[in-house]
Amino acid sequence: MATTATGVLPPSFPSLKTKDDHSGLGSVKSLDFVRLSDLKRMKSRRTKISVIRNSSSSGQDIVDLQQSSQGSPLLVPRQRYCESLHNTVRRKTRTVMVGNVALGSEHPIRIQTMTTTDTKDVSGTVQQVMKIADKGADLVRITVQGKKEADACFEIKNSLVQKNYNIPLVADIHFAPSIALRVAECFDKIRVNPGNFADRRAQFEKLIYTEEDYQKELEHIEQVFTPLVEKCKKYGRALRIGTNHGSLSDRIMSYYGDSPRGMVESAFEFARICRKLDFHNFVFSMKASNPVVMVQAYRLLVSEMYAQGWDYPLHLGVTEAGEGEDGRMKSAIGIGTLLQDGLGDTIRVSLTEPPEEEIDPCRRLANLGMEASKLQSGVEPFEEKHRHYFDFQRRSGQLPVQKEGEEVDYRGALHRDGSVLMSVSLDQLKVPEKLYKSLAAKLVVGMPFKDLATVDSILLRQLPPIDDHNARLALKRLIDISMGVITPLSEQLVKPLPNAMVLVNLKQLSIGAHKLLPPGTRFVVSVRGDEPFEELEILKGVDPVMLLHDLPHVEDKVSRVHAARRLFEYLADNSLNFPVIHHIQFENGINRDDLVIGAGANAGALLVDGLGDGLLLEAPGKDFDFLRDTSFNLLQGCRMRNTKTEYVSCPSCGRTLFDLQEISAEIREKTSHLPGVSIAIMGCIVNGPGEMADADFGYVGGVPGKIDLYVGKTVVKRGIAMEHATNALIELIKENGRWVDPPTED
């Protein structure tokens, strides 16, 4: 469909900017869409539109547009956010020097962390930096709150140099332009937060700004920020313009809301000042505790940089990720997703653990990104029309429906919020009650029942012999509670299990092998995603319960993420709404962290785009409970199925007012049984309560030894003595009707 629209172009259409347009993103009066009053409902969500500029230019641009949502009369530009949509190609970025370390696409992905010591403790900070450097970090960030900390930075730098440690040091600055100027004389890089460097702390008030008011604040930012930029030029320092989702200014939020768009504009205001002063030794970051928001913000940032012709490197990170496998999973989802698209030049995995413990998962993620871009792994080029890059819209597969005459209820084989499937062995069937517990079923007099976090379906690669009545009874009891039991076609033909779902591949379908089974048999189809589309055509003639997207791990040059995107594109083009389960088979002996990171980076990269209905993770020799918990953690990290308390926990730094690791463990022990409840545990409130944007309740260091408690972004109790604060938090949860007593063992 071709449509011609004549009129003034919204300045925020990046695809339509002229080369000499340096205005960046448009203001609130600019719209990110075009309304076509005579637009008819389209089957395709894309169109080409010929736009005639309302200017002296005689030319016109042909822009690729798409509907903002299905059936909407609003068209938005289809923006580019990475080098390639069908394989991993590292985005070309300029080299930024941080001391003696080069950042950018011509260099390895750099890894970094942040100290947790009091910066005034020079000896303790030096020792921690040395330990971090010995672990292999490329950069170390240190918090610098005030003049005493800034003075200590000179001693820290000199002491490290005397000990032959030349690792670049980065100053973390909030609210203190004068301190940034001071520390720029000795540290190699300055991180500024656009939300609080020149703006006041956000009050989360809906303020109304006139155009004149807004311009005055921009002039104020330029006045405050310019001296730091000039000093960085003079001393050869680098800058990171590091936006946090939780600490946007009231001014930005009044125009753009608490959104990825606001995050990008906040950073661009500072970047334009750098460019005006001909300073280009800087990088961007767009951090959020929610991996979905984080991914959207980075994509939007890169899309705008492509439109402007900018090539600044990216620092990737999920802030307040938490601890243990939860923290690693959130980071893998956010950072891994972007690395799969070739984005990212330096990364930090923020964990509520000692900083040196961040280095290993950080390195594993960096290696994953470097390997993918080195191989340029992907699939054959295909046209992508349906995936949403900048907003989350879940593709929900059609859940199983009950058919007339069926003896069992198949509707529980998948869960509406995301399904977890597990591979079960014949050995596990020998002890049914232990198996039921491993599947997280609730036991009542030895009989299984589904609970909140019970596995939805199991894959049984081998069926028990026909005469193994105990094993078959155990399977019958699982089927009776609407748990799906999947078994290969070859097994079902030889040792049929009543009401099992039969796993077939495309070849078996094409030769009609499935027709050997009784009519009405339920099927699950395994696909790779990179097959010729002609081979996928057979899916139009079958009605599977689900598809398993299964690509062997040995095929390095074929990207699981891109193959799955291609599969989803085919399904959407042909109006096939089958549920798709991401089936990942890891190699024998895989490291636990590699498994968590691999699952997060591969399946998470799809789920954050709303592509997929669940997971089946297999790893020979790995603990069954670990695989199950990892699957549920991944779904929760992608904001799908919520089966336990969600924690937003900062990684600690020199500003922290209590022992974060100890308090975090104490709070988790007492509150981990509250699915649907999110709790922020913050060492200080430097970034404002917005840093807890996703949390229902907040436990925040106010002053040494005292805790403030929040409901949402509002402080409700101040100055609680630390020894009473955890119990006070529990009482607050109860007062708000969100508490349930912990379950007791039957």
XYZ file of N, CA and C in Angstrom, residues 357-552:
588
model
N 33.517 -10.578 42.700
C 32.662 -11.680 42.254
C 31.887 -11.330 40.993
N 31.856 -10.048 40.640
C 31.179 -9.639 39.405
C 32.009 -9.944 38.161
N 33.304 -10.104 38.337
C 34.191 -10.193 37.176
C 33.955 -11.458 36.358
N 33.784 -12.586 37.024
C 33.626 -13.842 36.280
C 32.371 -13.851 35.406
N 31.159 -13.557 35.938
C 29.996 -13.524 35.045
C 30.101 -12.439 33.978
N 30.768 -11.357 34.334
C 30.971 -10.280 33.364
C 31.822 -10.777 32.190
N 32.889 -11.492 32.516
C 33.763 -12.033 31.472
C 33.018 -13.054 30.609
N 32.205 -13.889 31.240
C 31.460 -14.896 30.475
C 30.509 -14.232 29.479
N 29.854 -13.165 29.904
C 28.970 -12.438 28.990
C 29.764 -11.765 27.874
N 30.885 -11.155 28.232
C 31.719 -10.505 27.214
C 32.203 -11.524 26.187
N 32.612 -12.697 26.655
C 33.053 -13.745 25.733
C 31.928 -14.182 24.810
N 30.715 -14.294 25.364
C 29.564 -14.663 24.540
C 29.358 -13.642 23.427
N 29.418 -12.357 23.779
C 29.229 -11.309 22.775
C 30.334 -11.275 21.748
N 31.582 -11.420 22.189
C 32.716 -11.384 21.264
C 32.676 -12.568 20.300
N 32.338 -13.753 20.828
C 32.293 -14.949 19.982
C 31.189 -14.839 18.934
N 30.014 -14.361 19.354
C 28.899 -14.232 18.412
C 29.228 -13.249 17.298
N 29.865 -12.127 17.648
C 30.184 -11.134 16.621
C 31.359 -11.585 15.754
N 32.279 -12.344 16.350
C 33.407 -12.872 15.564
C 32.905 -13.835 14.493
N 31.994 -14.735 14.886
C 31.434 -15.702 13.936
C 30.367 -15.083 13.049
N 29.875 -13.903 13.469
C 28.716 -13.281 12.829
C 27.601 -14.317 12.674
N 27.345 -15.016 13.784
C 26.349 -16.081 13.751
C 24.972 -15.499 13.483
N 24.176 -16.261 12.733
C 22.845 -15.791 12.366
C 22.138 -16.799 11.493
N 21.318 -16.300 10.589
C 20.586 -17.131 9.636
C 20.575 -16.417 8.299
N 20.028 -17.067 7.278
C 19.885 -16.417 5.980
C 19.013 -15.167 6.127
N 19.306 -14.111 5.367
C 18.514 -12.878 5.491
C 17.018 -13.135 5.300
N 16.219 -12.457 6.108
C 14.766 -12.546 5.999
C 14.187 -11.185 6.352
N 12.980 -10.943 5.898
C 12.333 -9.669 6.185
C 11.585 -9.772 7.505
N 11.839 -8.801 8.388
C 11.201 -8.814 9.697
C 10.195 -7.667 9.766
N 8.928 -8.012 9.950
C 7.870 -7.012 9.908
C 7.064 -6.926 11.197
N 7.146 -7.922 12.071
C 6.208 -8.003 13.174
C 6.805 -7.758 14.562
N 8.115 -7.871 14.713
C 8.702 -7.732 16.051
C 8.699 -6.266 16.481
N 8.398 -6.040 17.755
C 8.404 -4.692 18.320
C 9.735 -4.467 19.023
N 10.523 -3.505 18.537
C 11.855 -3.279 19.094
C 11.832 -2.387 20.335
N 10.892 -1.454 20.366
C 10.959 -0.384 21.363
C 9.830 -0.423 22.388
N 8.923 -1.359 22.263
C 7.877 -1.507 23.265
C 7.531 -2.986 23.375
N 7.094 -3.385 24.562
C 6.827 -4.798 24.805
C 5.396 -5.131 24.422
N 5.240 -6.011 23.447
C 3.933 -6.537 23.078
C 4.080 -8.040 22.935
N 3.508 -8.765 23.886
C 3.707 -10.209 23.894
C 2.877 -10.911 22.837
N 3.526 -11.797 22.114
C 2.817 -12.711 21.220
C 2.393 -13.911 22.061
N 1.133 -14.023 22.360
C 0.650 -15.134 23.183
C 0.118 -16.243 22.291
N 0.787 -17.384 22.344
C 0.314 -18.518 21.564
C -1.024 -19.019 22.081
N -1.771 -19.641 21.205
C -3.071 -20.193 21.579
C -2.884 -21.364 22.537
N -3.375 -21.203 23.757
C -3.258 -22.276 24.741
C -4.115 -23.460 24.334
N -3.769 -24.678 24.783
C -4.556 -25.861 24.410
C -6.022 -25.705 24.824
N -6.910 -26.163 23.973
C -8.333 -26.189 24.296
C -8.784 -27.640 24.351
N -9.770 -27.853 25.152
C -10.269 -29.221 25.315
C -11.107 -29.617 24.099
N -10.889 -30.817 23.607
C -11.644 -31.310 22.460
C -12.654 -32.356 22.915
N -13.728 -32.410 22.196
C -14.807 -33.338 22.542
C -14.303 -34.776 22.545
N -14.660 -35.501 23.587
C -14.303 -36.914 23.668
C -12.976 -37.197 24.329
N -12.184 -36.146 24.665
C -10.883 -36.385 25.296
C -11.066 -36.798 26.755
N -10.279 -37.783 27.182
C -10.406 -38.335 28.531
C -9.719 -37.471 29.581
N -8.731 -36.703 29.171
C -7.962 -35.903 30.127
C -8.001 -34.437 29.715
N -7.625 -33.583 30.656
C -7.636 -32.141 30.430
C -6.235 -31.685 30.015
N -6.104 -31.301 28.742
C -4.798 -30.859 28.238
C -4.557 -29.369 28.478
N -5.534 -28.673 29.032
C -5.412 -27.213 29.140
C -4.311 -26.787 30.110
N -3.931 -27.674 31.034
C -2.871 -27.325 31.978
C -1.476 -27.627 31.486
N -1.357 -28.117 30.246
C -0.031 -28.456 29.714
C 0.828 -27.219 29.502
N 0.177 -26.060 29.369
C 0.880 -24.788 29.239
C 0.234 -23.776 30.167
N 1.005 -22.781 30.588
C 0.520 -21.742 31.502
C 0.411 -20.422 30.744
N -0.634 -19.671 31.011
C -0.881 -18.441 30.245
C 0.225 -17.398 30.411
N 0.922 -17.408 31.555
C 1.954 -16.405 31.807
C 3.360 -16.881 31.455
N 3.468 -18.068 30.914
C 4.777 -18.624 30.587
C 4.935 -19.988 31.210
N 5.383 -20.948 30.423
C 5.407 -22.350 30.851
C 6.828 -22.835 31.113
N 6.939 -23.743 32.067
C 8.208 -24.416 32.341
C 8.022 -25.900 32.066
N 8.858 -26.431 31.177
C 8.878 -27.852 30.872
C 10.194 -28.422 31.382
N 10.186 -29.683 31.790
C 11.390 -30.329 32.288
C 11.537 -31.706 31.660
N 12.793 -32.114 31.444
C 13.089 -33.451 30.938
C 13.255 -34.405 32.123
N 12.506 -35.506 32.099
C 12.488 -36.467 33.198
C 13.043 -37.805 32.720
N 13.820 -38.464 33.573
C 14.429 -39.744 33.212
C 13.627 -40.907 33.783
N 13.894 -42.112 33.273
C 13.248 -43.314 33.814
C 13.633 -43.532 35.272
N 14.867 -43.185 35.628
C 15.299 -43.354 37.017
C 14.447 -42.527 37.968
N 14.069 -41.334 37.556
C 13.263 -40.483 38.434
C 11.882 -41.083 38.688
N 11.391 -41.859 37.728
C 10.075 -42.481 37.890
C 10.080 -43.599 38.935
N 11.260 -44.053 39.320
C 11.342 -45.149 40.293
C 10.917 -44.708 41.690
N 11.025 -43.398 41.952
C 10.617 -42.870 43.264
C 9.607 -41.750 43.003
N 8.333 -42.087 42.784
C 7.337 -41.099 42.357
C 7.220 -39.881 43.268
N 7.188 -40.082 44.597
C 6.992 -38.940 45.483
C 8.142 -37.942 45.376
N 9.357 -38.451 45.240
C 10.510 -37.558 45.060
C 10.388 -36.799 43.737
N 9.910 -37.484 42.695
C 9.712 -36.824 41.401
C 8.668 -35.720 41.528
N 7.549 -36.019 42.186
C 6.505 -35.013 42.334
C 7.054 -33.765 43.022
N 7.861 -33.962 44.062
C 8.447 -32.814 44.764
C 9.416 -32.049 43.858
N 10.189 -32.789 43.052
C 11.122 -32.140 42.123
C 10.388 -31.307 41.080
N 9.173 -31.723 40.755
C 8.357 -30.960 39.806
C 7.623 -29.822 40.502
N 7.887 -29.635 41.803
C 7.265 -28.594 42.631
C 5.762 -28.766 42.729
N 5.308 -30.029 42.689
C 3.888 -30.313 42.922
C 3.634 -30.360 44.418
N 2.415 -30.028 44.791
C 2.022 -30.119 46.189
C 1.546 -31.538 46.452
N 1.984 -32.113 47.554
C 1.602 -33.494 47.874
C 0.539 -33.512 48.962
N -0.522 -34.236 48.717
C -1.566 -34.462 49.713
C -1.770 -35.969 49.807
N -1.379 -36.538 50.924
C -1.426 -37.988 51.142
C -0.701 -38.714 49.994
N 0.452 -38.169 49.620
C 1.270 -38.807 48.591
C 0.821 -38.577 47.171
N -0.300 -37.847 46.984
C -0.822 -37.592 45.640
C -0.413 -36.189 45.191
N -0.009 -36.034 43.915
C 0.443 -34.720 43.441
C -0.720 -33.807 43.058
N -0.532 -32.507 43.311
C -1.458 -31.474 42.850
C -0.629 -30.293 42.376
N -1.114 -29.594 41.352
C -0.370 -28.445 40.843
C -0.445 -27.279 41.814
N 0.685 -26.566 41.917
C 0.790 -25.400 42.779
C 1.232 -24.217 41.913
N 1.522 -23.099 42.566
C 1.863 -21.876 41.843
C 3.064 -22.049 40.914
N 4.088 -22.760 41.368
C 5.325 -22.895 40.594
C 5.593 -24.348 40.232
N 4.523 -25.081 39.907
C 4.689 -26.465 39.469
C 5.034 -26.500 37.983
N 5.918 -27.413 37.613
C 6.257 -27.621 36.198
C 4.973 -27.944 35.430
N 4.859 -27.404 34.219
C 3.612 -27.545 33.449
C 3.556 -28.830 32.633
N 4.689 -29.194 32.028
C 4.744 -30.413 31.221
C 6.127 -31.022 31.354
N 6.220 -32.333 31.077
C 7.519 -33.004 31.119
C 7.796 -33.682 29.785
N 9.084 -33.779 29.466
C 9.540 -34.524 28.291
C 10.159 -35.825 28.788
N 9.635 -36.937 28.303
C 10.126 -38.265 28.686
C 10.697 -38.915 27.425
N 12.025 -38.868 27.289
C 12.635 -39.380 26.055
C 12.495 -40.893 25.937
N 12.371 -41.566 27.065
C 12.131 -43.010 27.068
C 10.904 -43.302 27.917
N 10.007 -44.107 27.398
C 8.845 -44.526 28.173
C 9.179 -45.784 28.968
N 8.585 -45.931 30.140
C 8.813 -47.177 30.895
C 8.179 -48.360 30.164
N 8.702 -49.564 30.376
C 8.109 -50.751 29.738
C 6.618 -50.853 30.066
N 5.895 -51.503 29.192
C 4.454 -51.668 29.365
C 4.128 -52.293 30.718
N 4.981 -53.223 31.170
C 4.677 -53.940 32.414
C 5.212 -53.250 33.679
N 5.777 -52.040 33.525
C 6.240 -51.296 34.697
C 5.054 -50.485 35.227
N 4.214 -51.140 35.999
C 2.952 -50.539 36.417
C 3.150 -49.349 37.352
N 4.170 -49.410 38.198
C 4.394 -48.305 39.137
C 4.770 -47.019 38.406
N 5.697 -47.141 37.445
C 6.121 -45.961 36.686
C 4.957 -45.399 35.873
N 4.183 -46.268 35.279
C 3.051 -45.814 34.454
C 1.941 -45.211 35.317
N 1.790 -45.721 36.518
C 0.821 -45.123 37.434
C 1.267 -43.716 37.830
N 2.567 -43.554 38.060
C 3.097 -42.224 38.396
C 2.822 -41.236 37.271
N 3.011 -41.676 36.023
C 2.749 -40.803 34.880
C 1.261 -40.505 34.748
N 0.427 -41.510 35.006
C -1.026 -41.298 34.940
C -1.458 -40.234 35.945
N -0.874 -40.274 37.137
C -1.241 -39.296 38.153
C -0.839 -37.880 37.740
N 0.275 -37.757 37.027
C 0.675 -36.444 36.511
C -0.277 -35.983 35.415
N -0.630 -36.891 34.510
C -1.569 -36.543 33.438
C -2.926 -36.164 34.022
N -3.320 -36.831 35.099
C -4.618 -36.559 35.731
C -4.696 -35.151 36.331
N -3.546 -34.565 36.695
C -3.569 -33.190 37.224
C -3.265 -32.183 36.116
N -3.449 -32.606 34.876
C -3.300 -31.749 33.703
C -1.852 -31.342 33.450
N -0.901 -32.201 33.825
C 0.488 -31.992 33.440
C 0.718 -32.734 32.137
N 1.252 -32.036 31.153
C 1.507 -32.674 29.874
C 2.683 -33.630 29.958
N 2.568 -34.779 29.306
C 3.673 -35.732 29.203
C 3.983 -35.900 27.714
N 5.189 -35.479 27.336
C 5.609 -35.504 25.935
C 6.606 -36.637 25.747
N 6.441 -37.408 24.671
C 7.367 -38.505 24.397
C 7.580 -38.617 22.895
N 8.768 -39.050 22.443
C 9.036 -39.133 21.008
C 8.114 -40.127 20.301
N 7.893 -39.889 19.029
C 7.049 -40.752 18.205
C 7.519 -42.199 18.263
N 8.834 -42.435 18.175
C 9.355 -43.802 18.164
C 8.998 -44.549 19.441
N 9.015 -43.855 20.577
C 8.662 -44.480 21.854
C 7.161 -44.777 21.925
N 6.354 -43.836 21.486
C 4.905 -44.006 21.587
C 4.401 -45.123 20.669
N 5.087 -45.320 19.550
C 4.684 -46.394 18.638
C 4.974 -47.769 19.239
N 6.041 -47.882 20.016
C 6.454 -49.185 20.553
C 5.847 -49.450 21.933
N 5.815 -48.415 22.787
C 5.324 -48.583 24.168
C 4.278 -47.501 24.468
N 3.156 -47.531 23.807
C 2.198 -46.420 23.907
C 1.777 -46.116 25.341
N 1.767 -44.797 25.646
C 1.309 -44.312 26.943
C 0.004 -43.563 26.717
N -1.081 -44.007 27.317
C -2.370 -43.339 27.105
C -2.303 -41.842 27.407
N -2.810 -41.040 26.470
C -2.963 -39.586 26.622
C -1.640 -38.815 26.627
N -0.561 -39.460 26.189
C 0.702 -38.733 26.036
C 0.619 -37.825 24.814
N 1.405 -36.752 24.842
C 1.564 -35.895 23.668
C 2.819 -36.367 22.937
N 2.735 -36.497 21.620
C 3.798 -37.157 20.859
C 4.660 -36.119 20.148
N 5.972 -36.238 20.361
C 6.932 -35.314 19.768
C 7.342 -35.798 18.381
N 7.148 -34.937 17.382
C 7.521 -35.260 16.002
C 8.336 -34.112 15.433
N 9.109 -34.405 14.392
C 9.819 -33.340 13.691
C 9.194 -33.132 12.312
N 9.689 -32.147 11.587
C 9.084 -31.807 10.299
C 9.208 -32.945 9.294
N 10.327 -33.670 9.335
C 10.503 -34.778 8.401
C 9.474 -35.875 8.648
N 9.250 -36.195 9.926
C 8.252 -37.218 10.259
C 6.860 -36.785 9.819
N 6.584 -35.491 9.980
C 5.293 -34.993 9.501
C 5.183 -35.119 7.988
N 6.278 -34.787 7.288
C 6.229 -34.764 5.819
C 6.025 -36.149 5.220
N 6.500 -37.206 5.903
C 6.311 -38.559 5.371
C 5.071 -39.238 5.964
N 4.368 -38.501 6.850
C 3.117 -39.030 7.388
C 3.281 -40.058 8.480
N 4.453 -40.099 9.131
C 4.678 -41.104 10.176
C 3.706 -40.938 11.338
N 3.271 -39.707 11.589
C 2.359 -39.462 12.701
C 0.991 -40.106 12.485
N 0.695 -40.450 11.245
C -0.614 -41.049 10.940
C -0.701 -42.501 11.404
N 0.441 -43.035 11.861
C 0.425 -44.397 12.400
C -0.222 -44.441 13.785
N -0.394 -43.286 14.388
C -0.972 -43.220 15.726
C -2.492 -43.070 15.656
N -3.182 -43.404 16.732
C -4.647 -43.312 16.733
C -5.125 -41.893 16.443
N -6.254 -41.750 15.778
C -6.825 -40.420 15.540
C -7.041 -39.690 16.862
N -6.819 -38.370 16.835
C -7.020 -37.568 18.041
C -5.791 -37.439 18.914
N -4.693 -38.135 18.541
C -3.457 -38.023 19.325
C -2.944 -36.584 19.282
N -2.546 -36.076 20.417
C -2.010 -34.707 20.495
C -0.525 -34.707 20.119
N -0.105 -33.652 19.382
C 1.264 -33.589 18.873
C 2.005 -32.362 19.390
N 3.304 -32.521 19.498
C 4.237 -31.424 19.729
C 5.262 -31.503 18.608
N 5.530 -30.384 17.949
C 6.417 -30.404 16.777
C 7.724 -29.685 17.105
N 8.834 -30.350 16.821
C 10.156 -29.763 17.021
C 10.627 -29.112 15.722
N 11.074 -27.844 15.813
C 11.565 -27.123 14.627
C 12.882 -26.435 14.982
N 13.692 -26.183 13.961
C 14.961 -25.482 14.151
C 14.788 -23.964 14.003
N 13.962 -23.566 13.056
C 13.761 -22.142 12.787
C 14.511 -21.654 11.573
N 15.571 -22.371 11.174
C 16.325 -21.941 9.995
C 16.019 -22.796 8.772
N 14.974 -23.645 8.845
C 14.607 -24.469 7.689
C 14.116 -23.583 6.547
N 14.212 -24.070 5.303
C 13.565 -23.352 4.202
C 12.080 -23.184 4.508
N 11.521 -22.054 4.151
C 10.109 -21.806 4.453
C 9.202 -22.869 3.837
N 9.659 -23.477 2.729
C 8.825 -24.522 2.110
C 8.643 -25.705 3.060
N 9.680 -26.004 3.847
C 9.566 -27.113 4.791
C 8.619 -26.779 5.945
N 8.527 -25.507 6.279
C 7.627 -25.103 7.354
C 6.168 -25.096 6.916
N 5.943 -25.150 5.606
C 4.567 -25.089 5.092
C 3.692 -26.196 5.662
N 4.293 -27.335 6.016
C 3.503 -28.463 6.510
C 2.809 -28.124 7.830
N 3.312 -27.101 8.542
C 2.687 -26.700 9.800
C 1.263 -26.183 9.589
N 0.973 -25.738 8.375
C -0.361 -25.200 8.097
C -1.429 -26.292 8.144
N -0.996 -27.540 8.012
C -1.963 -28.624 7.949
C -2.084 -29.435 9.225
N -1.433 -28.986 10.296
C -1.505 -29.732 11.553
C -1.944 -28.791 12.674
N -2.283 -29.366 13.803
C -2.753 -28.576 14.944
C -1.987 -28.995 16.198
N -0.706 -28.630 16.296
C 0.087 -29.067 17.454
C -0.304 -28.325 18.726
N -0.071 -28.959 19.863
C -0.266 -28.292 21.150
C 0.747 -27.166 21.296
N 1.962 -27.419 20.805
C 3.032 -26.421 20.893
C 4.134 -26.780 19.921
N 4.996 -25.810 19.639
C 6.239 -26.047 18.910
C 7.392 -25.967 19.908
N 8.370 -26.847 19.742
C 9.620 -26.727 20.492
C 10.672 -26.162 19.553
N 11.156 -24.965 19.854
C 12.244 -24.414 19.041
C 13.553 -24.988 19.566
N 14.148 -25.871 18.781
C 15.284 -26.667 19.245
C 16.391 -26.621 18.208
N 17.462 -25.880 18.542
C 18.609 -25.767 17.646
C 19.824 -26.339 18.358
N 20.477 -27.364 17.808
C 21.622 -27.991 18.497
C 22.706 -26.978 18.848
